[in-house]
Amino acid sequence: MTAPSPASERILALDALRGVAVAGIVGMNVLAFALPAPAYYNPLAYGGVSPPDYWVWLASFVFIEDKFRTLFAMLFGAGCLILIERAGAAPWRAHYARMAVLFVIGLAHAILLASNDVLRAYALAGCALPLLAGLSARGLVSVAIGLLGVHLMLGLVVLGGPMAMYLAGHAGTDGMLWAQRQFGHDPPTILMLLEQGREGLAERVVRRSLGIPGQMTALVAALPLNLSAMALGMGLWRGGMLKGAWRTFRLQRVAGLAALVALPGLLLMAGWLVSEGFAAPLVGPVALVLSAPFDMALALAYAALAMAFLTRDTGLTARLAAAGRLSLTNYLLTSVILASVFAHWGLGLFGEVSRWQAFAIGAVPVAAMLAWSRWWVAKVGQGPFERLWRAGARLLS
């Protein structure tokens, strides 16, 4: 997500990569709209009743879950660095104005539509990016690795207790019960979440507005991981990969090595969860902490492949590039479409579909963004929410 630049300055593969990222995020966001929260990570919590549901979980865990969110954050970091570099000697005021407006947009998005909104987290993490803007490509990658290590350490401090208790064979502790409510099948919790998911719009606005202070804890906890991905994206821009300056063979080699690191680790963790019956004390640490390095490696592989092959302004690449140019609008439009399907004021399908059915419905917003974006870019250019973001930032800067 970046402010628009003249067409002559745009990099087709980078725009297409943004399109890949915003489309890929739908694969997990649809589950947040369709099913109670524990089912987002655990197919046994709710909505996993048939073999297709488990195959969808496996494919999502290995190839989608947090990979495209990480890719989105990488591109956000790269986009911020692009604007900082173009802003001249004193870019900070404009940058912080953009972050303030983005936070407000994200806050409205979270209250009205999507409780799993990422824009607020990106805006908060983005406040640190000017401090990194002067680093070399190698320095930025080093910062990314260091912040990833911080995320792993803090995550294990928070979630490692229940996992250690489970592995030691202890049961019934407060930590174990908390993990069951968050990541397992706890009937009272599932019932409460089903009732909550079927509330009216006015009720939802009130509840989520009152919950804003509590949400800040989760946003702050996500800072190291989001900053890590953003720093990596900045490093890839400064190092030339996202500028389209690397040869195809080099990009293929990076993609292959990153996939060789990521896929065995993700498959081993998936097998571990299956063998343990998706025990709640394991699901949380695996999904939120232990998988993070492998998620980032696979996101890097996706980025390298896109920069290698999405280089011709025809067919699917052209549609992805148009969707990428409207990434903020498409991200928000996805929530509008999914809310109209699953929310009580729409078709009311929340909790009424299985995992694979929800995943299939996710094809609707993806098809919509690929269908409308190219026409809009050709006729209008800038997306409506990109325009709003830019206008708001100008007022503040």
Short mmCIF file of C-alpha atoms in Angstrom, two decimals:
data_model
loop_
_atom_site.label_atom_id
_atom_site.label_comp_id
_atom_site.label_asym_id
_atom_site.label_seq_id
_atom_site.Cartn_x
_atom_site.Cartn_y
_atom_site.Cartn_z
CA MET A 1 0.00 0.00 0.00
CA THR A 2 1.61 3.21 -1.15
CA ALA A 3 0.53 6.55 -2.49
CA PRO A 4 0.40 6.54 -6.29
CA SER A 5 3.31 7.54 -8.44
CA PRO A 6 3.36 8.53 -12.10
CA ALA A 7 2.80 5.59 -14.43
CA SER A 8 6.24 6.02 -15.97
CA GLU A 9 7.84 5.41 -12.58
CA ARG A 10 5.89 2.28 -11.70
CA ILE A 11 7.45 -1.18 -11.70
CA LEU A 12 4.99 -3.66 -13.19
CA ALA A 13 6.23 -6.71 -11.29
CA LEU A 14 6.15 -4.80 -7.99
CA ASP A 15 2.55 -3.69 -8.59
CA ALA A 16 1.64 -7.27 -9.55
CA LEU A 17 3.30 -8.52 -6.38
CA ARG A 18 1.10 -6.16 -4.37
CA GLY A 19 -1.87 -7.65 -6.20
CA VAL A 20 -0.72 -11.15 -5.27
CA ALA A 21 -0.40 -10.07 -1.62
CA VAL A 22 -3.83 -8.44 -1.33
CA ALA A 23 -5.49 -11.39 -3.09
CA GLY A 24 -3.62 -13.96 -0.99
CA ILE A 25 -4.69 -12.35 2.29
CA VAL A 26 -8.29 -13.21 1.43
CA GLY A 27 -7.51 -16.91 1.92
CA MET A 28 -7.26 -16.41 5.69
CA ASN A 29 -9.39 -13.28 6.18
CA VAL A 30 -12.44 -15.16 4.96
CA LEU A 31 -12.08 -17.53 7.92
CA ALA A 32 -12.11 -14.61 10.35
CA PHE A 33 -15.43 -13.49 8.88
CA ALA A 34 -16.96 -16.97 8.56
CA LEU A 35 -16.00 -18.90 11.71
CA PRO A 36 -15.42 -18.35 15.45
CA ALA A 37 -11.92 -17.08 16.23
CA PRO A 38 -10.35 -20.35 17.51
CA ALA A 39 -11.17 -22.00 14.16
CA TYR A 40 -8.88 -19.52 12.39
CA TYR A 41 -5.93 -21.68 13.49
CA ASN A 42 -7.55 -24.93 14.61
CA PRO A 43 -9.83 -26.92 12.26
CA LEU A 44 -11.16 -28.98 15.17
CA ALA A 45 -12.38 -25.88 17.01
CA TYR A 46 -15.25 -25.36 14.57
CA GLY A 47 -16.11 -25.94 10.93
CA GLY A 48 -13.77 -28.90 10.38
CA VAL A 49 -16.04 -31.88 9.85
CA SER A 50 -14.86 -33.52 6.61
CA PRO A 51 -11.62 -34.47 4.82
CA PRO A 52 -11.79 -31.39 2.53
CA ASP A 53 -11.77 -29.17 5.63
CA TYR A 54 -8.53 -30.75 6.85
CA TRP A 55 -6.91 -30.49 3.42
CA VAL A 56 -7.88 -26.84 3.26
CA TRP A 57 -6.37 -26.33 6.72
CA LEU A 58 -3.13 -28.03 5.63
CA ALA A 59 -2.86 -26.03 2.40
CA SER A 60 -3.62 -22.82 4.28
CA PHE A 61 -1.13 -23.53 7.07
CA VAL A 62 1.69 -24.37 4.68
CA PHE A 63 1.10 -21.90 1.83
CA ILE A 64 -1.18 -19.07 2.98
CA GLU A 65 -1.45 -18.46 6.73
CA ASP A 66 0.70 -15.42 7.60
CA LYS A 67 2.69 -15.73 4.35
CA PHE A 68 0.65 -13.14 2.51
CA ARG A 69 0.23 -10.96 5.59
CA THR A 70 4.02 -10.98 5.87
CA LEU A 71 4.33 -10.22 2.16
CA PHE A 72 1.85 -7.34 2.55
CA ALA A 73 3.95 -5.94 5.41
CA MET A 74 7.15 -6.31 3.37
CA LEU A 75 5.62 -4.31 0.54
CA PHE A 76 4.32 -1.72 2.99
CA GLY A 77 7.85 -1.20 4.27
CA ALA A 78 9.21 -0.97 0.74
CA GLY A 79 6.47 1.50 -0.21
CA CYS A 80 7.22 3.72 2.77
CA LEU A 81 10.91 3.72 1.90
CA ILE A 82 10.11 4.67 -1.71
CA LEU A 83 8.12 7.69 -0.52
CA ILE A 84 10.77 8.68 2.03
CA GLU A 85 13.46 8.55 -0.65
CA ARG A 86 11.39 10.71 -2.98
CA ALA A 87 10.44 13.26 -0.33
CA GLY A 88 13.86 14.91 -0.16
CA ALA A 89 15.69 16.16 2.92
CA ALA A 90 12.82 16.32 5.45
CA PRO A 91 10.29 13.55 4.73
CA TRP A 92 9.29 12.80 8.32
CA ARG A 93 6.29 15.12 8.64
CA ALA A 94 4.63 13.69 5.52
CA HIS A 95 5.39 10.13 6.59
CA TYR A 96 3.88 10.52 10.05
CA ALA A 97 0.84 12.23 8.54
CA ARG A 98 0.35 9.17 6.32
CA MET A 99 0.65 6.86 9.32
CA ALA A 100 -1.89 8.90 11.32
CA VAL A 101 -4.46 8.81 8.51
CA LEU A 102 -3.86 5.10 7.93
CA PHE A 103 -4.43 4.39 11.63
CA VAL A 104 -7.78 6.22 11.51
CA ILE A 105 -8.83 4.29 8.40
CA GLY A 106 -7.80 1.04 10.09
CA LEU A 107 -9.67 1.92 13.26
CA ALA A 108 -12.88 2.56 11.33
CA HIS A 109 -12.31 -0.67 9.39
CA ALA A 110 -11.86 -2.66 12.62
CA ILE A 111 -14.96 -1.21 14.27
CA LEU A 112 -17.29 -1.51 11.29
CA LEU A 113 -16.09 -4.59 9.44
CA ALA A 114 -12.96 -6.57 10.36
CA SER A 115 -11.70 -7.11 13.89
CA ASN A 116 -8.49 -8.60 12.41
CA ASP A 117 -7.62 -5.34 10.61
CA VAL A 118 -3.88 -4.96 9.89
CA LEU A 119 -3.84 -1.27 8.96
CA ARG A 120 -3.62 -0.10 12.59
CA ALA A 121 -0.69 -2.43 13.23
CA TYR A 122 1.06 -1.25 10.07
CA ALA A 123 0.53 2.40 10.99
CA LEU A 124 2.01 1.88 14.45
CA ALA A 125 4.97 -0.12 13.14
CA GLY A 126 5.40 2.41 10.35
CA CYS A 127 6.22 5.10 12.88
CA ALA A 128 9.61 3.42 13.39
CA LEU A 129 10.50 3.16 9.70
CA PRO A 130 12.17 6.60 9.37
CA LEU A 131 14.69 5.40 11.97
CA LEU A 132 15.65 2.57 9.60
CA ALA A 133 15.57 4.49 6.34
CA GLY A 134 19.26 5.40 6.41
CA LEU A 135 20.48 1.80 6.71
CA SER A 136 22.02 -0.20 3.89
CA ALA A 137 20.28 -3.22 2.39
CA ARG A 138 22.43 -5.54 4.50
CA GLY A 139 21.72 -3.50 7.61
CA LEU A 140 17.97 -3.62 7.00
CA VAL A 141 18.03 -7.39 6.52
CA SER A 142 20.03 -7.73 9.75
CA VAL A 143 17.44 -5.62 11.59
CA ALA A 144 14.69 -7.83 10.15
CA ILE A 145 16.39 -10.97 11.45
CA GLY A 146 16.98 -9.38 14.86
CA LEU A 147 13.35 -8.29 15.20
CA LEU A 148 12.20 -11.76 14.16
CA GLY A 149 14.31 -13.13 17.02
CA VAL A 150 12.63 -10.67 19.41
CA HIS A 151 9.23 -11.88 18.25
CA LEU A 152 10.22 -15.50 18.87
CA MET A 153 11.52 -14.78 22.37
CA LEU A 154 8.54 -12.66 23.44
CA GLY A 155 6.07 -15.08 21.86
CA LEU A 156 7.51 -18.04 23.73
CA VAL A 157 7.41 -16.07 26.98
CA VAL A 158 3.69 -15.42 26.49
CA LEU A 159 2.58 -18.71 24.90
CA GLY A 160 5.35 -21.08 25.89
CA GLY A 161 4.01 -21.77 29.40
CA PRO A 162 0.91 -23.76 28.35
CA MET A 163 2.97 -25.57 25.70
CA ALA A 164 5.59 -26.58 28.28
CA MET A 165 2.85 -27.75 30.66
CA TYR A 166 1.25 -29.83 27.92
CA LEU A 167 4.54 -31.42 26.88
CA ALA A 168 5.28 -32.20 30.53
CA GLY A 169 1.95 -33.99 30.84
CA HIS A 170 0.27 -31.52 33.20
CA ALA A 171 -3.39 -30.63 32.71
CA GLY A 172 -5.98 -28.41 34.31
CA THR A 173 -3.77 -25.38 34.92
CA ASP A 174 -5.05 -21.88 34.28
CA GLY A 175 -2.69 -21.56 31.32
CA MET A 176 -3.99 -24.75 29.77
CA LEU A 177 -7.59 -23.62 30.20
CA TRP A 178 -6.75 -20.23 28.65
CA ALA A 179 -5.15 -21.96 25.67
CA GLN A 180 -8.23 -24.13 25.23
CA ARG A 181 -10.48 -21.07 25.11
CA GLN A 182 -8.21 -19.25 22.65
CA PHE A 183 -7.14 -22.05 20.31
CA GLY A 184 -9.22 -25.15 21.07
CA HIS A 185 -12.82 -26.35 21.16
CA ASP A 186 -14.27 -24.94 24.35
CA PRO A 187 -18.08 -25.20 23.98
CA PRO A 188 -19.02 -22.18 26.15
CA THR A 189 -16.48 -20.01 24.32
CA ILE A 190 -17.62 -21.21 20.90
CA LEU A 191 -21.27 -20.56 21.83
CA MET A 192 -20.43 -17.04 23.02
CA LEU A 193 -18.48 -16.30 19.82
CA LEU A 194 -21.33 -17.62 17.65
CA GLU A 195 -23.77 -15.30 19.41
CA GLN A 196 -21.31 -12.44 19.10
CA GLY A 197 -20.80 -13.06 15.40
CA ARG A 198 -24.54 -12.83 14.78
CA GLU A 199 -25.02 -9.46 16.47
CA GLY A 200 -26.40 -6.44 14.62
CA LEU A 201 -24.27 -3.64 13.23
CA ALA A 202 -25.09 -1.19 16.00
CA GLU A 203 -24.26 -3.77 18.68
CA ARG A 204 -20.98 -4.57 16.95
CA VAL A 205 -19.95 -0.94 16.70
CA VAL A 206 -20.58 -0.41 20.41
CA ARG A 207 -18.77 -3.58 21.49
CA ARG A 208 -15.74 -3.03 19.28
CA SER A 209 -15.53 0.65 20.20
CA LEU A 210 -15.44 -0.25 23.89
CA GLY A 211 -12.77 -2.87 23.13
CA ILE A 212 -10.31 -0.46 21.49
CA PRO A 213 -8.06 -0.08 24.60
CA GLY A 214 -7.76 -3.85 24.93
CA GLN A 215 -6.94 -4.23 21.26
CA MET A 216 -3.93 -1.97 21.66
CA THR A 217 -2.16 -4.72 23.62
CA ALA A 218 -2.38 -7.08 20.65
CA LEU A 219 -1.25 -4.32 18.27
CA VAL A 220 1.81 -3.56 20.37
CA ALA A 221 2.61 -7.26 20.71
CA ALA A 222 2.64 -7.54 16.91
CA LEU A 223 5.16 -4.69 16.48
CA PRO A 224 8.37 -6.78 16.34
CA LEU A 225 7.01 -9.18 13.73
CA ASN A 226 5.48 -6.45 11.57
CA LEU A 227 8.61 -4.33 11.81
CA SER A 228 10.70 -7.35 10.89
CA ALA A 229 8.74 -7.89 7.68
CA MET A 230 8.77 -4.18 6.86
CA ALA A 231 12.53 -3.95 7.39
CA LEU A 232 13.02 -6.94 5.10
CA GLY A 233 10.90 -5.27 2.43
CA MET A 234 12.95 -2.09 2.78
CA GLY A 235 16.13 -4.12 2.44
CA LEU A 236 14.85 -5.87 -0.68
CA TRP A 237 14.01 -2.49 -2.23
CA ARG A 238 17.35 -0.95 -1.35
CA GLY A 239 19.16 -4.08 -2.51
CA GLY A 240 17.47 -3.90 -5.91
CA MET A 241 15.28 -7.01 -5.85
CA LEU A 242 11.97 -5.14 -5.65
CA LYS A 243 13.22 -2.57 -8.16
CA GLY A 244 13.38 -5.30 -10.79
CA ALA A 245 17.17 -5.04 -10.94
CA TRP A 246 17.97 -8.71 -10.29
CA ARG A 247 18.36 -11.26 -13.08
CA THR A 248 15.79 -14.03 -13.37
CA PHE A 249 18.29 -16.74 -12.42
CA ARG A 250 19.18 -14.95 -9.19
CA LEU A 251 15.53 -14.51 -8.31
CA GLN A 252 14.82 -18.18 -9.00
CA ARG A 253 17.74 -19.21 -6.82
CA VAL A 254 16.54 -17.03 -3.92
CA ALA A 255 13.03 -18.43 -4.29
CA GLY A 256 14.29 -22.01 -4.34
CA LEU A 257 16.52 -21.60 -1.30
CA ALA A 258 13.82 -19.81 0.68
CA ALA A 259 11.27 -22.52 -0.16
CA LEU A 260 13.76 -25.23 0.85
CA VAL A 261 14.04 -23.55 4.24
CA ALA A 262 10.33 -22.92 4.67
CA LEU A 263 8.43 -25.94 3.39
CA PRO A 264 10.07 -28.76 5.39
CA GLY A 265 9.68 -26.79 8.62
CA LEU A 266 6.03 -25.97 7.94
CA LEU A 267 5.22 -29.56 6.96
CA LEU A 268 6.91 -30.89 10.10
CA MET A 269 4.91 -28.52 12.31
CA ALA A 270 1.69 -29.43 10.50
CA GLY A 271 2.43 -33.11 11.08
CA TRP A 272 3.15 -32.41 14.75
CA LEU A 273 -0.20 -30.68 15.23
CA VAL A 274 -2.07 -33.49 13.48
CA SER A 275 -0.29 -36.18 15.51
CA GLU A 276 -1.19 -34.35 18.74
CA GLY A 277 -4.82 -33.93 17.75
CA PHE A 278 -4.50 -30.15 17.42
CA ALA A 279 -3.90 -29.74 21.15
CA ALA A 280 -4.73 -26.13 21.98
CA PRO A 281 -1.50 -25.45 23.97
CA LEU A 282 0.45 -26.34 20.80
CA VAL A 283 -1.75 -24.65 18.19
CA GLY A 284 -1.15 -21.13 19.49
CA PRO A 285 2.66 -21.26 19.76
CA VAL A 286 3.01 -23.05 16.42
CA ALA A 287 0.69 -20.72 14.49
CA LEU A 288 1.76 -17.44 16.07
CA VAL A 289 5.40 -17.96 17.03
CA LEU A 290 7.28 -21.03 15.84
CA SER A 291 6.09 -20.81 12.24
CA ALA A 292 7.09 -17.13 11.86
CA PRO A 293 10.61 -17.66 10.40
CA PHE A 294 9.27 -20.17 7.89
CA ASP A 295 6.35 -17.88 7.00
CA MET A 296 8.79 -15.09 6.25
CA ALA A 297 11.02 -17.36 4.19
CA LEU A 298 8.09 -18.48 2.05
CA ALA A 299 6.90 -14.88 1.66
CA LEU A 300 10.39 -14.08 0.37
CA ALA A 301 10.11 -16.96 -2.10
CA TYR A 302 6.78 -15.62 -3.36
CA ALA A 303 8.28 -12.16 -3.79
CA ALA A 304 11.24 -13.49 -5.75
CA LEU A 305 9.04 -15.58 -8.04
CA ALA A 306 6.72 -12.65 -8.73
CA MET A 307 9.63 -10.34 -9.57
CA ALA A 308 11.02 -13.02 -11.90
CA PHE A 309 7.89 -13.90 -13.84
CA LEU A 310 5.25 -11.15 -13.51
CA THR A 311 7.01 -8.83 -15.92
CA ARG A 312 4.76 -8.64 -19.02
CA ASP A 313 1.85 -6.20 -19.06
CA THR A 314 -0.69 -8.71 -20.36
CA GLY A 315 -3.32 -11.11 -19.05
CA LEU A 316 -3.25 -12.06 -15.40
CA THR A 317 -0.15 -9.97 -14.67
CA ALA A 318 -1.91 -6.81 -15.88
CA ARG A 319 -4.93 -7.58 -13.70
CA LEU A 320 -2.76 -8.29 -10.66
CA ALA A 321 -0.80 -5.08 -11.22
CA ALA A 322 -4.03 -3.07 -11.36
CA ALA A 323 -5.27 -4.76 -8.18
CA GLY A 324 -1.93 -3.93 -6.56
CA ARG A 325 -2.19 -0.27 -7.48
CA LEU A 326 -5.51 -0.24 -5.62
CA SER A 327 -4.29 -2.45 -2.76
CA LEU A 328 -5.75 -0.34 0.07
CA THR A 329 -9.14 -0.04 -1.63
CA ASN A 330 -9.15 -3.74 -2.51
CA TYR A 331 -8.21 -4.72 1.04
CA LEU A 332 -11.17 -2.72 2.37
CA LEU A 333 -13.49 -3.84 -0.42
CA THR A 334 -12.76 -7.44 0.50
CA SER A 335 -14.10 -6.78 3.98
CA VAL A 336 -17.24 -5.17 2.57
CA ILE A 337 -17.90 -8.22 0.41
CA LEU A 338 -17.18 -10.75 3.14
CA ALA A 339 -19.28 -8.84 5.68
CA SER A 340 -22.18 -8.77 3.22
CA VAL A 341 -21.95 -12.57 3.02
CA PHE A 342 -21.34 -13.52 6.65
CA ALA A 343 -22.56 -10.68 8.88
CA HIS A 344 -26.04 -10.58 10.40
CA TRP A 345 -26.96 -7.52 8.31
CA GLY A 346 -25.91 -9.37 5.13
CA LEU A 347 -26.64 -12.98 4.24
CA GLY A 348 -25.93 -14.04 7.82
CA LEU A 349 -23.77 -17.08 7.01
CA PHE A 350 -21.42 -16.67 9.99
CA GLY A 351 -21.00 -20.08 11.63
CA GLU A 352 -23.17 -21.72 8.98
CA VAL A 353 -20.43 -22.95 6.64
CA SER A 354 -17.53 -25.38 6.95
CA ARG A 355 -13.89 -24.47 6.49
CA TRP A 356 -13.68 -25.51 2.85
CA GLN A 357 -16.93 -23.74 2.02
CA ALA A 358 -15.66 -20.53 3.59
CA PHE A 359 -12.41 -20.85 1.67
CA ALA A 360 -14.35 -21.30 -1.59
CA ILE A 361 -16.40 -18.16 -0.88
CA GLY A 362 -13.11 -16.30 -0.62
CA ALA A 363 -12.85 -16.58 -4.40
CA VAL A 364 -15.64 -13.97 -4.70
CA PRO A 365 -13.65 -10.90 -3.51
CA VAL A 366 -10.56 -12.11 -5.38
CA ALA A 367 -12.54 -12.33 -8.60
CA ALA A 368 -14.08 -8.93 -7.89
CA MET A 369 -10.73 -7.17 -7.43
CA LEU A 370 -9.29 -8.77 -10.57
CA ALA A 371 -12.40 -7.79 -12.54
CA TRP A 372 -12.80 -4.16 -11.52
CA SER A 373 -9.28 -2.92 -10.79
CA ARG A 374 -7.97 -2.79 -14.36
CA TRP A 375 -11.03 -0.88 -15.55
CA TRP A 376 -10.82 1.57 -12.64
CA VAL A 377 -7.11 2.24 -13.14
CA ALA A 378 -7.68 2.87 -16.87
CA LYS A 379 -10.69 5.16 -16.36
CA VAL A 380 -9.98 6.87 -13.05
CA GLY A 381 -6.43 6.01 -12.00
CA GLN A 382 -6.19 6.39 -8.26
CA GLY A 383 -8.40 4.26 -6.01
CA PRO A 384 -11.00 5.96 -3.77
CA PHE A 385 -9.32 5.03 -0.50
CA GLU A 386 -5.85 5.74 -1.88
CA ARG A 387 -7.21 9.20 -2.74
CA LEU A 388 -8.67 9.59 0.76
CA TRP A 389 -5.38 8.50 2.35
CA ARG A 390 -3.36 10.92 0.28
CA ALA A 391 -5.75 13.85 0.80
CA GLY A 392 -5.86 13.28 4.54
CA ALA A 393 -2.10 13.12 4.77
CA ARG A 394 -1.77 16.38 2.85
CA LEU A 395 -4.09 18.10 5.29
CA LEU A 396 -1.96 16.99 8.24
CA SER A 397 1.48 17.56 6.73
#
